Short mmCIF file of C-alpha atoms in Angstrom, two decimals:
data_model
loop_
_atom_site.label_atom_id
_atom_site.label_comp_id
_atom_site.label_asym_id
_atom_site.label_seq_id
_atom_site.Cartn_x
_atom_site.Cartn_y
_atom_site.Cartn_z
CA MET H 1003 -71.76 23.62 -56.04
CA ASN H 1004 -70.33 20.32 -57.30
CA GLY H 1005 -70.55 18.83 -53.82
CA ARG H 1006 -68.22 21.45 -52.34
CA HIS H 1007 -69.50 24.02 -49.88
CA CYS H 1008 -67.86 27.30 -48.91
CA TRP H 1009 -66.90 27.84 -45.27
CA TRP H 1010 -69.81 30.20 -44.77
CA GLU H 1011 -72.30 27.65 -46.10
CA ARG H 1012 -71.13 25.07 -43.57
CA GLY H 1013 -70.58 27.60 -40.79
CA ILE H 1014 -72.33 29.70 -38.18
CA ILE H 1015 -71.93 33.48 -37.87
CA TYR H 1016 -71.95 35.23 -34.49
CA GLN H 1017 -72.66 38.96 -34.35
CA VAL H 1018 -70.72 41.02 -31.82
CA TYR H 1019 -71.90 44.54 -31.02
CA PRO H 1020 -68.47 45.75 -29.84
CA ARG H 1021 -69.77 48.48 -27.49
CA SER H 1022 -71.59 45.84 -25.47
CA PHE H 1023 -69.53 42.66 -25.67
CA ALA H 1024 -66.55 43.03 -23.32
CA ASP H 1025 -64.72 46.07 -21.94
CA SER H 1026 -61.00 45.63 -21.24
CA ASP H 1027 -60.10 49.11 -19.97
CA GLY H 1028 -62.92 50.02 -17.59
CA ASP H 1029 -64.40 52.93 -19.54
CA GLY H 1030 -67.81 51.23 -19.69
CA VAL H 1031 -67.67 50.59 -23.45
CA GLY H 1032 -66.63 47.31 -25.04
CA ASP H 1033 -63.50 47.20 -27.20
CA LEU H 1034 -61.38 45.01 -29.45
CA ALA H 1035 -59.16 43.81 -26.61
CA GLY H 1036 -62.35 42.71 -24.89
CA VAL H 1037 -63.38 40.70 -27.93
CA ILE H 1038 -59.93 39.09 -28.11
CA GLY H 1039 -60.31 38.06 -24.47
CA LYS H 1040 -63.54 36.23 -25.32
CA LEU H 1041 -62.39 34.36 -28.42
CA ASP H 1042 -61.88 31.19 -26.39
CA TYR H 1043 -65.55 31.41 -25.40
CA LEU H 1044 -66.60 31.72 -29.04
CA ALA H 1045 -64.39 28.77 -29.95
CA TRP H 1046 -65.93 26.75 -27.10
CA LEU H 1047 -69.41 27.66 -28.33
CA GLY H 1048 -68.43 26.42 -31.78
CA VAL H 1049 -69.13 29.38 -34.07
CA ASP H 1050 -67.21 29.74 -37.33
CA ALA H 1051 -67.14 33.51 -37.83
CA VAL H 1052 -67.49 36.66 -35.77
CA TRP H 1053 -69.14 39.68 -37.38
CA LEU H 1054 -68.19 42.99 -35.78
CA SER H 1055 -70.52 45.97 -35.92
CA PRO H 1056 -68.62 49.17 -36.88
CA ILE H 1057 -65.31 49.90 -35.15
CA TYR H 1058 -64.20 52.82 -37.33
CA PRO H 1059 -63.44 56.39 -36.13
CA SER H 1060 -66.78 58.10 -35.60
CA PRO H 1061 -68.41 60.99 -33.74
CA MET H 1062 -70.85 58.27 -32.59
CA ALA H 1063 -74.01 60.14 -33.57
CA ASP H 1064 -75.30 56.69 -34.59
CA PHE H 1065 -72.76 54.63 -32.64
CA GLY H 1066 -70.30 53.97 -35.42
CA TYR H 1067 -72.61 53.96 -38.41
CA ASP H 1068 -71.55 57.59 -38.97
CA ILE H 1069 -67.96 57.06 -40.08
CA SER H 1070 -65.34 59.81 -40.23
CA CYS H 1071 -62.53 57.52 -41.48
CA TYR H 1072 -62.95 54.14 -43.15
CA THR H 1073 -59.38 52.92 -42.75
CA ASP H 1074 -58.72 53.11 -39.01
CA VAL H 1075 -60.10 52.04 -35.64
CA ASP H 1076 -61.81 54.43 -33.25
CA PRO H 1077 -59.68 54.93 -30.11
CA LEU H 1078 -62.76 53.96 -28.12
CA PHE H 1079 -62.30 50.41 -29.46
CA GLY H 1080 -58.51 50.32 -29.71
CA THR H 1081 -56.02 50.56 -32.56
CA LEU H 1082 -55.28 49.02 -35.92
CA GLU H 1083 -52.70 46.89 -34.13
CA ASP H 1084 -55.47 45.61 -31.84
CA PHE H 1085 -57.52 44.75 -34.91
CA ASP H 1086 -54.62 42.91 -36.52
CA ARG H 1087 -54.16 40.96 -33.30
CA LEU H 1088 -57.87 40.13 -33.24
CA VAL H 1089 -57.69 38.74 -36.77
CA GLU H 1090 -54.57 36.74 -35.93
CA GLU H 1091 -55.99 35.32 -32.70
CA ALA H 1092 -59.37 34.53 -34.28
CA HIS H 1093 -57.76 32.76 -37.22
CA ARG H 1094 -55.57 30.78 -34.83
CA ARG H 1095 -58.77 29.41 -33.31
CA GLY H 1096 -60.37 28.71 -36.68
CA ILE H 1097 -62.72 31.70 -36.44
CA ARG H 1098 -63.20 34.03 -39.42
CA VAL H 1099 -63.62 37.80 -39.04
CA ILE H 1100 -66.37 39.75 -40.83
CA LEU H 1101 -66.48 43.54 -40.78
CA ASP H 1102 -69.40 45.90 -41.15
CA TYR H 1103 -69.02 47.90 -44.38
CA VAL H 1104 -71.05 51.12 -44.44
CA PRO H 1105 -70.98 52.38 -48.05
CA ASN H 1106 -74.25 54.35 -48.16
CA HIS H 1107 -73.27 57.27 -45.97
CA THR H 1108 -70.46 58.86 -43.98
CA SER H 1109 -70.35 61.15 -40.97
CA ASP H 1110 -70.89 64.83 -41.70
CA LEU H 1111 -67.44 65.24 -40.14
CA HIS H 1112 -65.76 62.99 -42.70
CA PRO H 1113 -63.17 65.05 -44.63
CA TRP H 1114 -64.98 64.18 -47.87
CA PHE H 1115 -68.19 65.84 -46.68
CA VAL H 1116 -66.43 68.77 -45.09
CA GLU H 1117 -64.99 69.48 -48.53
CA SER H 1118 -68.26 68.72 -50.32
CA ARG H 1119 -70.29 71.24 -48.33
CA SER H 1120 -67.60 73.96 -48.45
CA SER H 1121 -68.77 75.25 -51.85
CA ARG H 1122 -70.71 74.23 -54.95
CA GLU H 1123 -67.47 74.31 -56.91
CA ASN H 1124 -65.50 71.97 -54.64
CA PRO H 1125 -64.23 68.87 -56.50
CA LYS H 1126 -65.97 66.65 -53.93
CA ARG H 1127 -69.32 68.43 -54.23
CA ASP H 1128 -70.68 65.57 -56.36
CA TRP H 1129 -69.44 62.93 -53.92
CA TYR H 1130 -72.73 63.47 -52.05
CA ILE H 1131 -76.31 64.02 -53.18
CA TRP H 1132 -77.07 67.74 -53.40
CA ALA H 1133 -80.20 69.32 -54.89
CA ASP H 1134 -81.82 72.73 -55.16
CA PRO H 1135 -84.87 73.60 -53.08
CA LYS H 1136 -88.28 73.74 -54.66
CA PRO H 1137 -89.40 77.27 -55.59
CA ASP H 1138 -91.00 77.67 -52.16
CA GLY H 1139 -87.73 76.72 -50.44
CA SER H 1140 -88.93 73.25 -49.36
CA PRO H 1141 -86.93 70.02 -49.86
CA PRO H 1142 -86.42 68.66 -53.39
CA ASN H 1143 -88.89 65.80 -52.85
CA ASN H 1144 -90.86 63.92 -50.21
CA TRP H 1145 -88.25 61.27 -49.29
CA LEU H 1146 -88.24 60.35 -45.61
CA SER H 1147 -85.41 59.59 -43.22
CA SER H 1148 -85.53 56.27 -41.38
CA PHE H 1149 -84.95 58.26 -38.21
CA GLY H 1150 -87.93 60.55 -38.73
CA GLY H 1151 -88.75 63.61 -40.81
CA SER H 1152 -87.44 64.65 -44.19
CA ALA H 1153 -84.40 62.93 -45.69
CA TRP H 1154 -83.11 66.35 -46.78
CA GLU H 1155 -81.13 68.91 -44.78
CA PHE H 1156 -80.71 72.48 -45.95
CA ASP H 1157 -77.22 73.94 -46.05
CA GLY H 1158 -77.53 77.69 -45.74
CA LYS H 1159 -73.99 78.44 -46.87
CA THR H 1160 -74.38 76.88 -50.32
CA GLY H 1161 -78.16 77.17 -50.67
CA GLN H 1162 -78.83 73.50 -51.42
CA TYR H 1163 -80.17 70.47 -49.62
CA TYR H 1164 -78.17 67.27 -49.07
CA HIS H 1165 -79.74 63.85 -48.78
CA HIS H 1166 -79.49 61.67 -45.65
CA ALA H 1167 -81.38 58.39 -45.42
CA TYR H 1168 -80.73 58.30 -41.68
CA LEU H 1169 -79.55 61.13 -39.37
CA LYS H 1170 -78.68 64.55 -40.79
CA GLU H 1171 -75.20 63.77 -39.44
CA GLN H 1172 -75.07 60.87 -41.95
CA PRO H 1173 -75.04 62.37 -45.46
CA ASP H 1174 -75.46 59.83 -48.27
CA LEU H 1175 -72.64 59.23 -50.70
CA ASN H 1176 -73.33 59.54 -54.43
CA TRP H 1177 -72.48 56.09 -55.80
CA ARG H 1178 -73.23 57.29 -59.33
CA ASN H 1179 -69.92 59.17 -59.13
CA PRO H 1180 -67.05 56.90 -60.31
CA GLU H 1181 -64.60 58.59 -57.90
CA VAL H 1182 -66.84 57.64 -54.97
CA ARG H 1183 -67.04 54.06 -56.21
CA GLU H 1184 -63.28 53.75 -56.52
CA ALA H 1185 -62.68 55.27 -53.07
CA MET H 1186 -65.20 52.94 -51.43
CA LEU H 1187 -63.91 49.86 -53.24
CA GLY H 1188 -60.49 50.89 -51.98
CA VAL H 1189 -61.88 50.60 -48.45
CA LEU H 1190 -62.69 46.95 -49.11
CA ARG H 1191 -59.15 46.34 -50.39
CA PHE H 1192 -57.64 48.00 -47.30
CA TRP H 1193 -59.36 45.58 -44.92
CA LEU H 1194 -58.98 42.54 -47.16
CA GLU H 1195 -55.23 43.16 -47.12
CA ARG H 1196 -55.43 42.96 -43.31
CA GLY H 1197 -56.95 39.49 -43.48
CA VAL H 1198 -60.67 40.18 -43.20
CA ASP H 1199 -62.77 37.21 -44.34
CA GLY H 1200 -65.86 39.08 -45.46
CA PHE H 1201 -68.17 42.04 -45.08
CA ARG H 1202 -71.72 42.68 -44.02
CA VAL H 1203 -72.86 45.58 -46.21
CA ASP H 1204 -74.96 48.02 -44.22
CA ALA H 1205 -78.10 49.61 -45.75
CA LEU H 1206 -77.35 48.03 -49.13
CA ARG H 1207 -80.79 48.72 -50.58
CA ARG H 1208 -80.22 52.47 -50.11
CA LEU H 1209 -77.00 52.65 -52.09
CA VAL H 1210 -78.42 54.22 -55.27
CA LYS H 1211 -81.28 56.70 -55.52
CA ASP H 1212 -83.49 57.72 -58.41
CA GLU H 1213 -81.54 60.05 -60.68
CA ARG H 1214 -84.64 62.22 -61.27
CA LEU H 1215 -85.40 62.45 -57.53
CA ARG H 1216 -89.03 61.49 -58.06
CA ASP H 1217 -91.40 61.48 -55.05
CA ASP H 1218 -92.01 58.18 -53.28
CA PRO H 1219 -95.68 57.11 -53.47
CA PRO H 1220 -97.87 56.99 -50.35
CA ASN H 1221 -98.27 53.63 -48.60
CA PRO H 1222 -101.98 52.71 -48.61
CA ASP H 1223 -101.42 50.23 -45.77
CA TYR H 1224 -99.86 52.78 -43.41
CA ARG H 1225 -101.69 53.28 -40.12
CA GLU H 1226 -101.30 55.93 -37.46
CA GLY H 1227 -98.86 54.84 -34.74
CA GLN H 1228 -96.58 52.90 -37.08
CA ASN H 1229 -93.03 53.98 -37.83
CA PRO H 1230 -93.46 57.32 -39.69
CA TYR H 1231 -90.96 56.15 -42.31
CA ASP H 1232 -93.51 53.56 -43.45
CA ALA H 1233 -95.95 56.28 -44.57
CA LEU H 1234 -94.35 56.12 -48.02
CA ILE H 1235 -93.30 53.23 -50.29
CA PRO H 1236 -89.57 53.85 -50.92
CA LEU H 1237 -89.87 53.14 -54.63
CA TYR H 1238 -87.40 55.79 -55.77
CA SER H 1239 -85.22 56.21 -52.68
CA SER H 1240 -84.36 52.53 -52.21
CA ASP H 1241 -83.62 49.23 -54.02
CA ARG H 1242 -82.93 50.85 -57.37
CA PRO H 1243 -81.86 48.57 -60.26
CA GLU H 1244 -78.44 50.24 -60.47
CA THR H 1245 -77.62 48.95 -56.97
CA HIS H 1246 -76.88 45.54 -58.47
CA GLU H 1247 -74.18 47.04 -60.66
CA MET H 1248 -72.47 48.40 -57.56
CA VAL H 1249 -72.70 45.00 -55.88
CA ARG H 1250 -71.01 43.38 -58.85
CA MET H 1251 -68.10 45.79 -58.40
CA MET H 1252 -67.78 44.80 -54.74
CA ARG H 1253 -67.94 41.14 -55.73
CA GLU H 1254 -65.12 41.58 -58.21
CA VAL H 1255 -62.91 43.10 -55.51
CA LEU H 1256 -63.61 40.28 -53.04
CA ASP H 1257 -63.01 37.62 -55.66
CA GLY H 1258 -59.46 38.85 -55.98
CA TYR H 1259 -58.77 37.64 -52.42
CA GLY H 1260 -60.02 34.08 -52.52
CA GLU H 1261 -63.06 32.77 -50.69
CA ARG H 1262 -64.48 35.95 -49.16
CA LEU H 1263 -68.04 36.41 -47.93
CA LEU H 1264 -70.38 39.23 -48.96
CA ILE H 1265 -73.50 39.69 -46.83
CA GLY H 1266 -76.17 42.26 -47.64
CA GLU H 1267 -78.37 43.98 -45.06
CA LEU H 1268 -81.60 43.96 -47.02
CA TYR H 1269 -84.96 44.55 -45.40
CA LEU H 1270 -86.92 43.57 -48.50
CA PRO H 1271 -89.76 41.26 -49.58
CA ILE H 1272 -88.51 37.80 -50.53
CA GLU H 1273 -88.91 38.35 -54.27
CA SER H 1274 -86.72 41.49 -54.09
CA LEU H 1275 -84.29 39.99 -51.59
CA ILE H 1276 -83.31 37.00 -53.69
CA ALA H 1277 -82.46 39.19 -56.70
CA TYR H 1278 -79.24 40.14 -54.91
CA TYR H 1279 -77.89 36.61 -55.30
CA GLY H 1280 -77.62 37.32 -59.00
CA SER H 1281 -75.38 40.34 -58.54
CA GLY H 1282 -72.92 38.63 -56.20
CA VAL H 1283 -74.21 38.80 -52.63
CA ASP H 1284 -73.52 35.43 -51.01
CA LEU H 1285 -76.02 35.92 -48.20
CA PRO H 1286 -78.74 38.54 -48.74
CA PHE H 1287 -79.73 38.65 -45.08
CA ASN H 1288 -83.11 36.99 -44.59
CA PHE H 1289 -84.74 38.79 -41.66
CA HIS H 1290 -88.23 37.42 -42.23
CA LEU H 1291 -88.20 35.13 -39.19
CA ILE H 1292 -87.86 38.25 -37.00
CA PHE H 1293 -91.18 39.60 -38.29
CA THR H 1294 -93.11 36.37 -38.78
CA PRO H 1295 -95.72 35.50 -36.11
CA TRP H 1296 -94.46 32.71 -33.85
CA ARG H 1297 -96.96 30.12 -35.04
CA ALA H 1298 -96.36 26.82 -36.79
CA ASP H 1299 -98.47 27.75 -39.80
CA ALA H 1300 -96.75 31.14 -40.26
CA VAL H 1301 -93.22 29.75 -39.94
CA TYR H 1302 -94.09 26.84 -42.22
CA SER H 1303 -95.42 29.21 -44.90
CA LEU H 1304 -92.38 31.47 -44.65
CA VAL H 1305 -89.86 28.65 -45.04
CA LYS H 1306 -91.84 27.16 -47.91
CA GLU H 1307 -92.04 30.49 -49.75
CA TYR H 1308 -88.36 31.30 -49.21
CA GLU H 1309 -87.07 27.89 -50.24
CA ALA H 1310 -89.24 27.93 -53.37
CA ALA H 1311 -88.02 31.40 -54.35
CA LEU H 1312 -84.28 30.70 -54.10
CA PRO H 1313 -82.49 30.72 -57.46
CA PRO H 1314 -80.56 27.56 -58.47
CA GLY H 1315 -77.34 27.27 -56.49
CA ALA H 1316 -78.27 30.05 -54.05
CA TRP H 1317 -77.55 29.32 -50.41
CA PRO H 1318 -80.23 30.27 -47.84
CA ASN H 1319 -79.67 32.01 -44.53
CA TRP H 1320 -81.67 32.76 -41.40
CA VAL H 1321 -81.51 35.48 -38.76
CA LEU H 1322 -83.46 35.58 -35.49
CA GLY H 1323 -81.98 38.72 -33.92
CA ASN H 1324 -79.68 41.68 -34.42
CA HIS H 1325 -78.75 45.09 -32.99
CA ASP H 1326 -81.77 46.82 -34.57
CA ARG H 1327 -84.62 44.55 -33.49
CA PRO H 1328 -86.11 43.28 -30.20
CA ARG H 1329 -84.39 40.18 -28.85
CA VAL H 1330 -85.81 36.79 -29.69
CA ALA H 1331 -86.44 35.89 -26.01
CA SER H 1332 -88.60 39.01 -25.70
CA ARG H 1333 -90.46 38.31 -28.93
CA VAL H 1334 -91.29 34.63 -28.43
CA GLY H 1335 -90.97 34.34 -24.64
CA GLU H 1336 -88.53 32.45 -22.46
CA GLY H 1337 -90.44 29.20 -22.84
CA GLN H 1338 -90.05 29.23 -26.62
CA ALA H 1339 -86.47 30.57 -26.79
CA ARG H 1340 -85.08 27.01 -26.70
CA LEU H 1341 -87.29 26.06 -29.60
CA ALA H 1342 -86.16 29.15 -31.53
CA ALA H 1343 -82.56 27.97 -31.10
CA MET H 1344 -83.42 24.56 -32.51
CA LEU H 1345 -85.28 26.09 -35.45
CA LEU H 1346 -82.44 28.48 -36.33
CA LEU H 1347 -79.76 25.79 -36.16
CA THR H 1348 -81.62 23.07 -38.07
CA LEU H 1349 -83.13 24.95 -41.01
CA ARG H 1350 -81.20 24.71 -44.27
CA GLY H 1351 -78.80 27.61 -44.67
CA THR H 1352 -76.33 29.73 -42.73
CA PRO H 1353 -77.57 30.86 -39.30
CA THR H 1354 -76.49 34.13 -37.68
CA LEU H 1355 -76.57 34.37 -33.88
CA TYR H 1356 -76.79 37.70 -32.06
CA TYR H 1357 -74.58 37.99 -28.99
CA GLY H 1358 -76.43 37.12 -25.78
CA ASP H 1359 -79.27 35.26 -27.46
CA GLU H 1360 -77.46 32.04 -26.62
CA ILE H 1361 -78.06 32.71 -22.91
CA GLY H 1362 -81.57 34.08 -23.36
CA MET H 1363 -80.85 37.78 -22.86
CA HIS H 1364 -84.02 39.84 -23.19
CA ASP H 1365 -84.80 43.45 -23.97
CA VAL H 1366 -83.91 45.72 -21.06
CA PRO H 1367 -86.13 48.73 -20.27
CA ILE H 1368 -84.03 51.89 -20.56
CA PRO H 1369 -84.91 54.83 -18.27
CA PRO H 1370 -85.52 58.06 -20.26
CA GLY H 1371 -82.34 59.63 -18.88
CA ARG H 1372 -80.21 56.68 -20.06
CA ILE H 1373 -81.44 56.44 -23.67
CA GLN H 1374 -78.48 56.49 -26.04
CA ASP H 1375 -80.04 55.55 -29.39
CA PRO H 1376 -80.79 58.69 -31.47
CA PHE H 1377 -83.78 56.91 -33.02
CA GLY H 1378 -84.97 55.97 -29.53
CA LYS H 1379 -84.76 59.57 -28.38
CA SER H 1380 -87.20 60.57 -31.12
CA PHE H 1381 -89.36 57.44 -30.90
CA PRO H 1382 -88.88 55.81 -27.45
CA GLN H 1383 -91.25 52.97 -28.29
CA LEU H 1384 -89.06 52.02 -31.27
CA GLY H 1385 -85.64 52.52 -29.65
CA ARG H 1386 -82.91 49.94 -30.19
CA ASP H 1387 -81.06 50.30 -26.87
CA PRO H 1388 -83.07 47.52 -25.13
CA ALA H 1389 -81.47 44.92 -27.45
CA ARG H 1390 -77.95 46.36 -27.16
CA THR H 1391 -77.28 46.06 -23.43
CA PRO H 1392 -73.99 44.63 -22.09
CA MET H 1393 -73.24 40.93 -22.42
CA GLN H 1394 -73.86 39.08 -19.18
CA TRP H 1395 -70.69 37.11 -18.47
CA ASP H 1396 -71.05 36.26 -14.78
CA ASP H 1397 -72.75 37.33 -11.54
CA SER H 1398 -70.06 39.80 -10.46
CA GLU H 1399 -70.59 43.56 -10.49
CA ASN H 1400 -71.67 44.80 -13.93
CA ALA H 1401 -72.01 41.18 -15.07
CA GLY H 1402 -68.27 40.92 -15.71
CA PHE H 1403 -68.67 43.26 -18.67
CA THR H 1404 -66.72 46.22 -17.28
CA ALA H 1405 -64.96 47.51 -14.18
CA GLY H 1406 -66.52 50.92 -14.85
CA GLU H 1407 -70.00 52.29 -15.42
CA PRO H 1408 -71.63 50.42 -18.33
CA TRP H 1409 -72.73 52.64 -21.21
CA LEU H 1410 -76.21 51.08 -21.02
CA PRO H 1411 -78.00 49.59 -17.98
CA LEU H 1412 -77.68 45.88 -17.31
CA ALA H 1413 -80.59 43.49 -17.11
CA GLU H 1414 -81.84 43.03 -13.56
CA ASP H 1415 -81.58 39.25 -13.88
CA TYR H 1416 -77.90 39.12 -14.88
CA GLU H 1417 -76.94 37.31 -11.65
CA GLU H 1418 -79.07 34.37 -12.81
CA VAL H 1419 -78.78 34.77 -16.58
CA ASN H 1420 -75.08 34.76 -17.48
CA VAL H 1421 -72.46 32.73 -19.30
CA ALA H 1422 -70.58 31.45 -16.24
CA ARG H 1423 -73.69 30.06 -14.59
CA GLN H 1424 -75.06 28.49 -17.76
CA ARG H 1425 -71.76 26.88 -18.73
CA LYS H 1426 -71.97 24.82 -15.53
CA ASP H 1427 -75.58 23.79 -16.11
CA PRO H 1428 -75.96 21.00 -18.70
CA ARG H 1429 -79.65 21.88 -19.04
CA SER H 1430 -79.05 25.57 -19.78
CA LEU H 1431 -79.97 27.37 -22.96
CA LEU H 1432 -76.27 28.05 -23.59
CA ASN H 1433 -75.45 24.35 -23.49
CA LEU H 1434 -78.41 23.64 -25.75
CA TYR H 1435 -76.92 26.07 -28.30
CA ARG H 1436 -73.55 24.39 -27.93
CA ARG H 1437 -75.00 20.90 -28.41
CA LEU H 1438 -76.99 22.06 -31.44
CA ILE H 1439 -73.91 23.64 -32.98
CA ALA H 1440 -71.83 20.52 -32.33
CA LEU H 1441 -74.52 18.30 -33.88
CA ARG H 1442 -74.80 20.61 -36.87
CA ARG H 1443 -71.04 20.47 -37.35
CA SER H 1444 -70.91 16.65 -37.13
CA GLU H 1445 -74.00 15.92 -39.21
CA GLY H 1446 -73.87 16.72 -42.91
CA ALA H 1447 -77.65 16.47 -42.95
CA LEU H 1448 -77.88 19.61 -40.78
CA SER H 1449 -74.96 21.62 -42.14
CA THR H 1450 -75.35 21.17 -45.90
CA GLY H 1451 -78.07 18.55 -46.38
CA ASP H 1452 -81.31 18.78 -48.29
CA TYR H 1453 -84.46 20.20 -46.70
CA SER H 1454 -87.88 18.58 -46.99
CA SER H 1455 -90.93 20.26 -45.51
CA LEU H 1456 -93.21 17.72 -43.90
CA GLY H 1457 -95.90 20.19 -42.96
CA ILE H 1458 -97.68 21.17 -39.77
CA ASP H 1459 -100.00 19.39 -37.38
CA GLY H 1460 -101.70 21.84 -35.04
CA ASP H 1461 -98.87 23.68 -33.29
CA LEU H 1462 -96.30 21.16 -34.50
CA LEU H 1463 -93.88 22.07 -37.26
CA TYR H 1464 -91.81 19.28 -38.72
CA TYR H 1465 -89.29 18.87 -41.50
CA ALA H 1466 -86.49 16.54 -42.57
CA ARG H 1467 -82.81 17.13 -43.34
CA GLU H 1468 -80.96 14.51 -45.38
CA HIS H 1469 -77.43 13.95 -46.61
CA GLU H 1470 -75.85 10.87 -48.19
CA GLY H 1471 -78.60 8.59 -46.94
CA ARG H 1472 -78.63 9.90 -43.36
CA ARG H 1473 -82.00 11.45 -42.49
CA LEU H 1474 -82.89 13.59 -39.50
CA LEU H 1475 -86.43 14.59 -38.56
CA VAL H 1476 -87.00 17.88 -36.68
CA VAL H 1477 -90.26 18.28 -34.77
CA LEU H 1478 -91.03 21.55 -32.96
CA ASN H 1479 -94.04 22.39 -30.78
CA LEU H 1480 -94.59 26.12 -31.19
CA GLY H 1481 -97.65 26.01 -28.97
CA SER H 1482 -98.10 25.89 -25.21
CA ASP H 1483 -100.14 22.67 -25.05
CA VAL H 1484 -99.09 19.04 -25.35
CA GLN H 1485 -99.17 17.81 -28.96
CA SER H 1486 -98.49 14.45 -30.58
CA THR H 1487 -97.80 13.19 -34.08
CA PRO H 1488 -96.84 9.90 -35.78
CA ALA H 1489 -93.08 9.40 -35.84
CA ARG H 1490 -90.42 6.70 -35.75
CA GLY H 1491 -86.76 6.95 -34.87
CA ARG H 1492 -84.31 7.65 -32.07
CA ILE H 1493 -84.09 11.08 -30.46
CA VAL H 1494 -80.52 12.37 -30.90
CA LEU H 1495 -81.10 15.82 -29.39
CA SER H 1496 -83.94 17.50 -27.55
CA THR H 1497 -84.55 20.93 -26.07
CA GLY H 1498 -84.18 19.22 -22.72
CA LEU H 1499 -81.86 16.37 -21.80
CA ASP H 1500 -84.30 13.77 -20.56
CA ARG H 1501 -85.28 12.30 -23.93
CA GLU H 1502 -81.99 11.95 -25.78
CA GLY H 1503 -81.53 8.34 -26.88
CA GLU H 1504 -85.25 7.62 -26.54
CA GLU H 1505 -86.72 5.32 -29.19
CA VAL H 1506 -89.96 6.58 -30.76
CA SER H 1507 -91.86 3.69 -32.30
CA GLY H 1508 -95.17 5.06 -33.47
CA ARG H 1509 -96.19 8.31 -31.86
CA LEU H 1510 -94.19 11.28 -30.59
CA THR H 1511 -95.62 13.47 -27.85
CA LEU H 1512 -94.17 16.90 -27.15
CA ALA H 1513 -94.84 19.35 -24.35
CA GLY H 1514 -95.47 23.00 -25.16
CA GLY H 1515 -92.25 24.64 -26.35
CA GLU H 1516 -90.49 21.29 -26.74
CA GLY H 1517 -88.52 20.24 -29.79
CA VAL H 1518 -86.59 17.13 -30.80
CA ILE H 1519 -84.30 15.91 -33.55
CA LEU H 1520 -84.74 12.24 -34.44
CA ARG H 1521 -82.65 9.91 -36.52
CA SER H 1522 -85.51 8.81 -38.71
CA SER H 1523 -86.42 5.19 -39.26
CA GLY H 1524 -89.53 5.77 -41.27
#
């Protein structure tokens, strides 16, 4: 890197799920004008980029991940003019804008697919993945949909099956077709011309499938009660070698517009994940913290393995929550949520925050009659709605999110857990996030410095960050009991406020769930 770091290496990304962030027109669904109205909040918090989940025209079978037009904004969220204003206003505040890019599949109502399914002879037939039935009329192979059942849907009119990795309303594009590649790379150019600073590529590992349509092998570790998709190892339906060639094409497009960020959504083992650095993904999203047990030994082992696996020059990244997984406060508990914030914002690499985690929002139980998530309707225990509920801005009706009926129920505790209340409380989780972000921004050791693992001691996890001779020691108690360890230095930030400025001259004692950052003196 020659001592120079890109903006996204120094920065912090904040994910906005637009449906749930802020509603400006009272229809109960968040929109772009709502996001614009909250940019001052994001600037106050100190984040460097806002990543928007899909805002494109869509029938909303999967809430925007089923796209019917890639080069417009769904009226539910506003207009292209609203988007342009969002980019302008964000840039004015020093905030970059990252868009979701969904290249694997379209809506079944996209004009491309309407043409493709109209006849076997249609010029766009090969824009999607079509295959003949087996002799008995069954699907071409055993590939599974992430949303349950076969990944093949029979089209009676043309007598073939089409492939869909997700809902049947989300047919997969055929990226082996050069016309598809050029059309989808044109989508990137369209948004780059409008000032977008980067893309998060949805379902990247699914982009190319086995040309011979071979069956996926059974998963010997699968157990009854798990997600049915995990019954097979997606050897032929996912993470194919040709995917990297497609990534290189995306990279080439982005490189024509200066310093633009390419993020890959990649739920993969570490050894497969890091391969995407080589093809041009700046941040192959590292979701492993979401699935790692909240124990010092497990987190220590994960960080050690990940850091050791990174190729030379590759920049790490960490994610603790997103729109598809249970919220961090629900996974680790309220008492440890402060510690999770300190971990995320002091590890080496770019952190991504999920809206609401900074105030400790938790998963909200959704009554059966209010379930919106199509996956949740099929598998209620695995539904994603609980982590997508409206942002809790204040203690007014509907938490200040909307003047109408919110599209999902609000948390019962929103009158206590909200932005307005926590902004006034110096001890709040929100202000802890803000102080951590400010310290990260001011300290090269935390933003771009080296990482040194110092090991574990019982429930204590500790590591050092160092830059140009300045060394910070991070000590986190992931347990519930009091722990102590040898340490020397001055505490510059703690998960509370009581200890900041305290000199530690031999032994550091931490309560359960407590963490500190020390300016090390030995």
